[in-house]
Amino acid sequence: MARGGYVWWYVDALSEDGRHGLTVIAFIGSVFSPYYFLNAKQDPFNHCAVNVVLYGADKRFTMTERNARSLSRDATSIAIGPSSLDWDGSVMTIRLDERGAPIPRALRGTVRVRMRAITAQPFTLDAHGLHRWWPMAPSCEVEAAFTAPDLTWRGNGYFDTNDGDGRLEDSFSDWTWCRATLKRGSAILYDVRRKDGSGQNLTLRFDSDGSRREMRPPLAAELPKTRFWKMPRSTRSDDGRAEVVETFEDTPFYARSLLASTLDGEAVRPVHESLSLGRFRNPAVQFMLPFRMPRRI
């Protein structure tokens, strides 16, 4: 992996009753780390983290960065500190043992992700082929069982992976992304704006077996800024309209939300994110990040 590079594995899920949700991201080369940001030539293996966020009545956030000695991996598994991801050919088992910051609440549990099908290919996000995204399993069955907090649920989820040969903030200014479960498969919208002023709008539709189908590109739809940090948000929909049902995360440079809109003729509840890499670079944001993202050696 190149100096300044990265790879991450991403899972998000919502419970069947809509009361709970989670996001799990395992990073080698933690792209949102204030420590990795200080020097683009640092070894990515020295900046690893497992980010876990629980949504619902007992919301929790953890993202502890660790060095290369805390990392072990082989063809089917990766462990970062006390947490791990293991793939047996049909189910990914994620074992979590993390602690939040600045409030040091424990987060322990097991998440099992059963991928219904694997898609055929990754997509390049920049003009030079440095950044790649693979929506590997747009439709997943997820079982979550936590002991801290005491919480168990089942639901629908999504799995993807990104990797790159340089820093995100050197190639992109911002992006928005969303994924929605459909009656037969899923839809994904990924709109990136590059630092050179160009952009790319991906409109993807996958059937339950992972095969790709054509989908008419939806229309631009404005969304309100987040309440506290005023993060800009936008998306696309069939009729150019969308609503924010709930804001899961409202941070200085990143927002995660649950929307209500229409895609490919269906009423959907997309999971949506907005990322501003210009805001991420701001010195004030870099000063605040270690309070939420501690580093353990």
PDB file of C-alpha atoms in Angstrom, residues 9-13 22-25 85 92 94 111 113 142 157-160:
ATOM      1  CA  TRP A   9     -14.353  -1.920   4.826  1.00  0.00           C
ATOM      2  CA  TYR A  10     -17.775  -0.455   5.550  1.00  0.00           C
ATOM      3  CA  VAL A  11     -21.034  -1.887   6.901  1.00  0.00           C
ATOM      4  CA  ASP A  12     -24.249  -0.072   7.727  1.00  0.00           C
ATOM      5  CA  ALA A  13     -27.588  -1.518   8.778  1.00  0.00           C
ATOM      6  CA  LEU A  22     -25.263   0.899  13.136  1.00  0.00           C
ATOM      7  CA  THR A  23     -22.197   1.733  11.106  1.00  0.00           C
ATOM      8  CA  VAL A  24     -18.906  -0.176  11.319  1.00  0.00           C
ATOM      9  CA  ILE A  25     -15.796   0.897   9.369  1.00  0.00           C
ATOM     10  CA  LEU A  85     -13.682  -8.981  10.994  1.00  0.00           C
ATOM     11  CA  MET A  92     -18.800 -11.780   7.816  1.00  0.00           C
ATOM     12  CA  ILE A  94     -17.544  -8.638  13.244  1.00  0.00           C
ATOM     13  CA  VAL A 111     -22.437  -8.266  14.212  1.00  0.00           C
ATOM     14  CA  VAL A 113     -23.430  -9.794   7.958  1.00  0.00           C
ATOM     15  CA  VAL A 142     -27.598  -8.312   9.490  1.00  0.00           C
ATOM     16  CA  GLY A 157     -27.687  -3.756   5.599  1.00  0.00           C
ATOM     17  CA  TYR A 158     -25.046  -2.877   3.059  1.00  0.00           C
ATOM     18  CA  PHE A 159     -21.325  -3.634   2.614  1.00  0.00           C
ATOM     19  CA  ASP A 160     -18.671  -1.906   0.508  1.00  0.00           C
TER      20      ASP A 160
END
